[in-house]
Structure formats: structure tokens, C-alpha cells
PDB file of C-alpha atoms in Angstrom:
ATOM      1  CA  MET O  26     -11.631 -29.799 -15.238  1.00 89.00           C
ATOM      2  CA  ILE O  27     -13.089 -26.351 -14.477  1.00 85.00           C
ATOM      3  CA  ASP O  28     -16.518 -27.376 -15.794  1.00 86.00           C
ATOM      4  CA  GLU O  29     -16.420 -30.526 -13.653  1.00 90.00           C
ATOM      5  CA  ALA O  30     -15.561 -28.459 -10.554  1.00 88.00           C
ATOM      6  CA  LYS O  31     -18.478 -26.117 -11.329  1.00 87.00           C
ATOM      7  CA  LYS O  32     -20.868 -29.094 -11.606  1.00 88.00           C
ATOM      8  CA  VAL O  33     -19.745 -30.486  -8.249  1.00 90.00           C
ATOM      9  CA  MET O  34     -20.122 -27.062  -6.601  1.00 89.00           C
ATOM     10  CA  ASN O  35     -23.555 -26.605  -8.187  1.00 89.00           C
ATOM     11  CA  GLN O  36     -24.741 -29.945  -6.741  1.00 90.00           C
ATOM     12  CA  GLN O  37     -23.889 -28.827  -3.205  1.00 90.00           C
ATOM     13  CA  PHE O  38     -24.622 -25.084  -3.387  1.00 90.00           C
ATOM     14  CA  LYS O  39     -26.591 -22.639  -5.469  1.00 87.00           C
ATOM     15  CA  VAL O  40     -23.887 -21.268  -7.755  1.00 84.00           C
ATOM     16  CA  LYS O  41     -24.010 -18.617 -10.462  1.00 84.00           C
ATOM     17  CA  ASP O  42     -21.201 -18.371 -13.019  1.00 82.00           C
ATOM     18  CA  LEU O  43     -20.320 -14.700 -13.535  1.00 83.00           C
ATOM     19  CA  GLY O  44     -17.700 -15.341 -16.218  1.00 83.00           C
ATOM     20  CA  GLU O  45     -14.121 -14.145 -16.116  1.00 87.00           C
ATOM     21  CA  LEU O  46     -13.017 -12.311 -12.995  1.00 87.00           C
ATOM     22  CA  ARG O  47     -12.861  -8.526 -13.445  1.00 92.00           C
ATOM     23  CA  PHE O  48     -13.154  -7.102  -9.932  1.00 90.00           C
ATOM     24  CA  PHE O  49     -12.542  -8.763  -6.583  1.00 89.00           C
ATOM     25  CA  LEU O  50     -12.702  -6.840  -3.296  1.00 90.00           C
ATOM     26  CA  GLY O  51     -12.007  -3.576  -5.121  1.00 88.00           C
ATOM     27  CA  ILE O  52      -9.067  -5.008  -7.054  1.00 93.00           C
ATOM     28  CA  GLU O  53      -9.342  -4.802 -10.841  1.00 94.00           C
ATOM     29  CA  VAL O  54      -8.065  -7.827 -12.771  1.00 94.00           C
ATOM     30  CA  LEU O  55      -6.832  -7.118 -16.315  1.00 93.00           C
ATOM     31  CA  ARG O  56      -5.547  -9.782 -18.701  1.00 93.00           C
ATOM     32  CA  SER O  57      -3.044  -9.184 -21.501  1.00 90.00           C
ATOM     33  CA  GLN O  58      -0.395 -11.013 -23.528  1.00 91.00           C
ATOM     34  CA  GLN O  59       2.212 -10.239 -20.848  1.00 88.00           C
ATOM     35  CA  GLY O  60       0.157 -11.691 -17.981  1.00 88.00           C
ATOM     36  CA  ILE O  61      -2.369 -10.535 -15.388  1.00 90.00           C
ATOM     37  CA  MET O  62      -2.388  -7.003 -13.989  1.00 92.00           C
ATOM     38  CA  LEU O  63      -3.925  -6.284 -10.583  1.00 93.00           C
ATOM     39  CA  ASN O  64      -4.629  -2.668  -9.654  1.00 94.00           C
ATOM     40  CA  GLN O  65      -6.897  -0.544  -7.473  1.00 95.00           C
ATOM     41  CA  ARG O  66      -7.355   2.406  -9.828  1.00 95.00           C
ATOM     42  CA  LYS O  67     -11.006   3.042  -8.958  1.00 95.00           C
ATOM     43  CA  TYR O  68     -10.289   2.854  -5.223  1.00 95.00           C
ATOM     44  CA  THR O  69      -7.338   5.242  -5.588  1.00 95.00           C
ATOM     45  CA  LEU O  70      -9.333   7.789  -7.587  1.00 95.00           C
ATOM     46  CA  GLU O  71     -12.186   7.632  -5.055  1.00 95.00           C
ATOM     47  CA  LEU O  72      -9.691   8.229  -2.216  1.00 95.00           C
ATOM     48  CA  ILE O  73      -8.196  11.234  -4.001  1.00 96.00           C
ATOM     49  CA  SER O  74     -11.654  12.684  -4.606  1.00 95.00           C
ATOM     50  CA  GLU O  75     -12.850  11.947  -1.051  1.00 95.00           C
ATOM     51  CA  LEU O  76      -9.910  13.867   0.409  1.00 94.00           C
ATOM     52  CA  GLY O  77     -10.493  16.822  -1.925  1.00 94.00           C
ATOM     53  CA  LEU O  78      -7.134  16.401  -3.643  1.00 94.00           C
ATOM     54  CA  SER O  79      -8.468  16.168  -7.209  1.00 92.00           C
ATOM     55  CA  GLY O  80      -7.007  19.578  -8.002  1.00 92.00           C
ATOM     56  CA  ALA O  81      -3.778  19.017  -6.049  1.00 92.00           C
ATOM     57  CA  LYS O  82      -0.456  18.731  -7.836  1.00 94.00           C
ATOM     58  CA  PRO O  83       1.009  15.185  -7.850  1.00 94.00           C
ATOM     59  CA  VAL O  84       4.416  14.585  -6.251  1.00 94.00           C
ATOM     60  CA  VAL O  85       7.246  12.331  -7.407  1.00 94.00           C
ATOM     61  CA  THR O  86       8.133  10.738  -4.060  1.00 92.00           C
ATOM     62  CA  SER O  87       5.825   9.307  -1.394  1.00 90.00           C
ATOM     63  CA  LEU O  88       7.814  10.861   1.465  1.00 87.00           C
ATOM     64  CA  GLU O  89      10.021  13.925   1.635  1.00 88.00           C
ATOM     65  CA  ILE O  90      13.695  13.043   1.386  1.00 85.00           C
ATOM     66  CA  ASN O  91      15.362  12.665   4.814  1.00 81.00           C
ATOM     67  CA  GLN O  92      12.108  13.470   6.632  1.00 81.00           C
ATOM     68  CA  LYS O  93      12.139  12.066  10.163  1.00 80.00           C
ATOM     69  CA  LEU O  94       8.733  11.586  11.749  1.00 82.00           C
ATOM     70  CA  THR O  95       8.734  11.667  15.547  1.00 77.00           C
ATOM     71  CA  SER O  96       6.195  11.215  18.310  1.00 75.00           C
ATOM     72  CA  VAL O  97       5.091  13.886  20.793  1.00 72.00           C
ATOM     73  CA  GLU O  98       6.887  12.018  23.606  1.00 74.00           C
ATOM     74  CA  TYR O  99      10.150  12.014  21.678  1.00 73.00           C
ATOM     75  CA  ASP O 100       9.848  15.736  20.929  1.00 71.00           C
ATOM     76  CA  LYS O 101       9.367  16.455  24.652  1.00 70.00           C
ATOM     77  CA  GLY O 102      12.253  14.176  25.628  1.00 73.00           C
ATOM     78  CA  VAL O 103      14.831  15.841  23.403  1.00 71.00           C
ATOM     79  CA  GLY O 104      13.587  19.379  23.980  1.00 69.00           C
ATOM     80  CA  MET O 105      12.299  19.992  20.466  1.00 69.00           C
ATOM     81  CA  GLN O 106       9.434  22.350  19.839  1.00 72.00           C
ATOM     82  CA  VAL O 107       6.433  20.209  20.704  1.00 68.00           C
ATOM     83  CA  GLU O 108       3.744  20.038  18.064  1.00 69.00           C
ATOM     84  CA  ASP O 109       0.363  19.338  19.637  1.00 70.00           C
ATOM     85  CA  PRO O 110      -1.253  16.032  18.695  1.00 71.00           C
ATOM     86  CA  MET O 111      -4.364  16.139  16.545  1.00 73.00           C
ATOM     87  CA  VAL O 112      -7.624  16.500  18.477  1.00 80.00           C
ATOM     88  CA  ASP O 113      -9.655  14.178  16.228  1.00 86.00           C
ATOM     89  CA  VAL O 114      -7.464  11.200  15.346  1.00 88.00           C
ATOM     90  CA  THR O 115     -10.163   9.214  13.537  1.00 92.00           C
ATOM     91  CA  GLY O 116      -9.586  10.969  10.194  1.00 92.00           C
ATOM     92  CA  TYR O 117      -5.895  10.076  10.315  1.00 93.00           C
ATOM     93  CA  GLN O 118      -6.642   6.500  11.361  1.00 94.00           C
ATOM     94  CA  LYS O 119      -9.167   6.024   8.548  1.00 96.00           C
ATOM     95  CA  LEU O 120      -6.721   7.415   5.987  1.00 96.00           C
ATOM     96  CA  ILE O 121      -3.925   5.113   7.149  1.00 96.00           C
ATOM     97  CA  GLY O 122      -6.337   2.158   7.035  1.00 96.00           C
ATOM     98  CA  LYS O 123      -7.245   2.995   3.440  1.00 96.00           C
ATOM     99  CA  LEU O 124      -3.588   3.361   2.510  1.00 96.00           C
ATOM    100  CA  LEU O 125      -2.835  -0.001   4.146  1.00 95.00           C
ATOM    101  CA  TYR O 126      -5.455  -1.590   1.892  1.00 95.00           C
ATOM    102  CA  LEU O 127      -3.799   0.027  -1.134  1.00 95.00           C
ATOM    103  CA  THR O 128      -0.488  -1.670  -0.304  1.00 92.00           C
ATOM    104  CA  VAL O 129      -2.029  -4.916  -1.617  1.00 90.00           C
ATOM    105  CA  THR O 130      -1.286  -3.744  -5.162  1.00 91.00           C
ATOM    106  CA  ARG O 131       0.989  -0.765  -4.463  1.00 90.00           C
ATOM    107  CA  GLN O 132       4.053  -2.135  -2.668  1.00 88.00           C
ATOM    108  CA  ASP O 133       5.884   1.108  -3.442  1.00 89.00           C
ATOM    109  CA  ILE O 134       4.027   2.831  -0.579  1.00 92.00           C
ATOM    110  CA  SER O 135       4.462  -0.007   1.950  1.00 90.00           C
ATOM    111  CA  TYR O 136       7.402   1.527   3.820  1.00 87.00           C
ATOM    112  CA  VAL O 137       5.907   4.991   4.252  1.00 91.00           C
ATOM    113  CA  VAL O 138       2.479   3.625   5.252  1.00 93.00           C
ATOM    114  CA  GLN O 139       4.120   1.308   7.796  1.00 90.00           C
ATOM    115  CA  THR O 140       6.044   4.271   9.184  1.00 88.00           C
ATOM    116  CA  LEU O 141       2.922   6.453   9.396  1.00 92.00           C
ATOM    117  CA  SER O 142       0.956   3.655  11.061  1.00 92.00           C
ATOM    118  CA  GLN O 143       3.304   3.867  14.062  1.00 88.00           C
ATOM    119  CA  PHE O 144       1.648   7.164  15.035  1.00 89.00           C
ATOM    120  CA  MET O 145      -1.991   5.999  15.060  1.00 89.00           C
ATOM    121  CA  GLN O 146      -2.549   6.751  18.768  1.00 88.00           C
ATOM    122  CA  ALA O 147      -1.335  10.358  18.824  1.00 85.00           C
ATOM    123  CA  PRO O 148      -0.732  11.702  15.314  1.00 89.00           C
ATOM    124  CA  LYS O 149       0.508  15.231  14.750  1.00 88.00           C
ATOM    125  CA  LYS O 150      -0.267  17.595  11.881  1.00 89.00           C
ATOM    126  CA  SER O 151       3.069  16.674  10.301  1.00 88.00           C
ATOM    127  CA  HIS O 152       1.970  13.026  10.197  1.00 90.00           C
ATOM    128  CA  MET O 153      -1.302  13.946   8.482  1.00 92.00           C
ATOM    129  CA  ASP O 154       0.619  16.116   5.994  1.00 92.00           C
ATOM    130  CA  ALA O 155       2.897  13.153   5.221  1.00 93.00           C
ATOM    131  CA  ALA O 156      -0.129  10.871   4.728  1.00 94.00           C
ATOM    132  CA  LEU O 157      -1.712  13.391   2.359  1.00 95.00           C
ATOM    133  CA  ARG O 158       1.581  13.521   0.458  1.00 95.00           C
ATOM    134  CA  VAL O 159       1.277   9.761  -0.095  1.00 95.00           C
ATOM    135  CA  VAL O 160      -2.149  10.339  -1.667  1.00 96.00           C
ATOM    136  CA  ARG O 161      -0.682  13.057  -3.893  1.00 96.00           C
ATOM    137  CA  TYR O 162       2.023  10.548  -4.872  1.00 96.00           C
ATOM    138  CA  LEU O 163      -0.675   8.027  -5.796  1.00 96.00           C
ATOM    139  CA  LYS O 164      -2.322  10.680  -7.960  1.00 95.00           C
ATOM    140  CA  ALA O 165       0.663  10.617 -10.329  1.00 94.00           C
ATOM    141  CA  ALA O 166      -0.126   7.015 -11.383  1.00 93.00           C
ATOM    142  CA  PRO O 167      -3.459   5.809  -9.950  1.00 93.00           C
ATOM    143  CA  GLY O 168      -3.576   2.739 -12.203  1.00 91.00           C
ATOM    144  CA  MET O 169      -0.193   1.345 -11.203  1.00 93.00           C
ATOM    145  CA  GLY O 170      -0.389  -2.174  -9.849  1.00 91.00           C
ATOM    146  CA  VAL O 171       1.120  -5.629  -9.842  1.00 88.00           C
ATOM    147  CA  LEU O 172       1.855  -7.432 -13.118  1.00 86.00           C
ATOM    148  CA  MET O 173       2.024 -11.197 -12.802  1.00 83.00           C
ATOM    149  CA  HIS O 174       4.021 -12.256 -15.855  1.00 80.00           C
ATOM    150  CA  ARG O 175       2.818 -15.107 -17.968  1.00 80.00           C
ATOM    151  CA  GLU O 176       6.161 -16.846 -18.545  1.00 77.00           C
ATOM    152  CA  PRO O 177       7.310 -18.879 -15.543  1.00 70.00           C
ATOM    153  CA  LYS O 178      10.786 -18.350 -14.128  1.00 74.00           C
ATOM    154  CA  ASP O 179      12.379 -20.571 -11.538  1.00 79.00           C
ATOM    155  CA  THR O 180      14.806 -18.046 -10.064  1.00 82.00           C
ATOM    156  CA  LEU O 181      14.685 -16.896  -6.455  1.00 84.00           C
ATOM    157  CA  PRO O 182      16.067 -13.326  -6.325  1.00 85.00           C
ATOM    158  CA  ARG O 183      16.490 -11.787  -2.873  1.00 86.00           C
ATOM    159  CA  PHE O 184      17.192  -8.197  -1.903  1.00 85.00           C
ATOM    160  CA  CYS O 185      17.831  -6.556   1.443  1.00 86.00           C
ATOM    161  CA  ASP O 186      18.550  -3.060   2.709  1.00 80.00           C
ATOM    162  CA  SER O 187      19.228  -1.475   6.070  1.00 78.00           C
ATOM    163  CA  ASP O 188      19.624   1.975   7.542  1.00 77.00           C
ATOM    164  CA  TRP O 189      21.801   2.107  10.636  1.00 76.00           C
ATOM    165  CA  ALA O 190      20.158   3.893  13.615  1.00 71.00           C
ATOM    166  CA  ALA O 191      17.434   5.343  11.387  1.00 69.00           C
ATOM    167  CA  CYS O 192      14.690   5.446  14.021  1.00 68.00           C
ATOM    168  CA  PRO O 193      15.071   8.802  15.815  1.00 66.00           C
ATOM    169  CA  VAL O 194      13.162   7.565  18.857  1.00 68.00           C
ATOM    170  CA  THR O 195      14.911   4.267  19.642  1.00 71.00           C
ATOM    171  CA  ARG O 196      18.069   4.681  17.486  1.00 71.00           C
ATOM    172  CA  ARG O 197      17.383   1.192  16.161  1.00 73.00           C
ATOM    173  CA  SER O 198      18.290   0.272  12.640  1.00 76.00           C
ATOM    174  CA  VAL O 199      15.582  -0.146  10.038  1.00 73.00           C
ATOM    175  CA  SER O 200      15.977  -3.041   7.647  1.00 78.00           C
ATOM    176  CA  GLY O 201      13.879  -4.732   5.032  1.00 78.00           C
ATOM    177  CA  TYR O 202      14.017  -7.546   2.552  1.00 80.00           C
ATOM    178  CA  VAL O 203      12.258  -8.824  -0.548  1.00 81.00           C
ATOM    179  CA  VAL O 204      12.096 -12.418  -1.758  1.00 84.00           C
ATOM    180  CA  LYS O 205      10.653 -13.204  -5.162  1.00 81.00           C
ATOM    181  CA  PHE O 206       9.947 -16.372  -7.096  1.00 78.00           C
ATOM    182  CA  GLY O 207      10.659 -15.367 -10.681  1.00 76.00           C
ATOM    183  CA  ASN O 208       8.870 -12.030 -10.916  1.00 71.00           C
ATOM    184  CA  PHE O 209       6.319 -12.777  -8.198  1.00 72.00           C
ATOM    185  CA  LEU O 210       6.697 -11.260  -4.757  1.00 73.00           C
ATOM    186  CA  ILE O 211       6.716 -13.920  -2.022  1.00 75.00           C
ATOM    187  CA  SER O 212       7.825 -12.017   1.064  1.00 74.00           C
TER     188      SER O 212
END
């Protein structure tokens, strides 16, 4: 069936068969007896090196426990000591963009990257420090990724979590959910 599809494609387009997939858009594809592993090890190591964190000590958590990140406007509104926003925001924005791309295979950093992305317009030094902590967290296991198990399962496990009034700015609750089909993440 695959050979027939290749013949049909080759009749319409100039096609070159490169063999089994190994890399696709920076994502490494590894096959084993358990299934298929997708990771971005090379991309992660390049990011660590680019930021000059090769010699930095890895951390166990992606965000400090109970750390509340706030905007400059919020700090002014509640009378906190106002930390000046960063002058050049492009470095922060590029780093968050790279971390967003890493969430394709590293769902464990999704929450913290989503939180940090809320401060793209006027980031503070504390936001940049938190983003660099995420990179130090990635350094602990740069090859971690998604394992798509070989054996099919027809279960539909669902998980949810919420944190009442967690957002310090709006006092809104933060909630999240995960839906899987067998071991595969759906939503």
C-alpha cells in the first residue's frame, strides 16, 4: 500500500524517498520495542548553549514554588515596589517563542511557558529570570520527550485541576484539564 502511494505521488510530482523518518522540523523520531519516541534534544541543547547556560546548575522544578509573577501595572496598583520593565524586550520574546516550540514534546513546561507568555509586552527582570530557570530545568533532562506506546488502549482517562483565585492580578481561578486516548494526549 505504501509502495503504491509512492508510485502515485511520483507520477504527479518529483519525489525522493529518504527512508525512515528520523528528524522532522527539529523533532527527533526514535523507534523502539515500546513504541515511538519524539524529542527535541538537539534543539534543547542548542538553546542551553545559545543562552550561555552550559555551565549552569540544573534545577528540579521549572518554576519556584509559590512564585507569583505580576505585571508592572499590578505592582503599581497595589503599592508594591515597582520593578522597571526590561528596556529590550526582544530577547525575552524570542526566548518565550523558543520555549513555546519546545512544548510540542515537553508538555511538562506548558503551564509555566503559558504563564510567562502573558508578560510579552512589558516583561520584568523577574520574568526573564523565571524563563531562564525553565531552561535550567530543561538542562536536567534534555532528551525527555513524548513516548507513543505501541500497544493500543481504548480507555479515555481525563484529569482536571484548579487553583481558586490564583491569578494575583484578576483574582480569577486557574484551571486545566488533560484528556487522553489510551496513553496518547488528545487535549
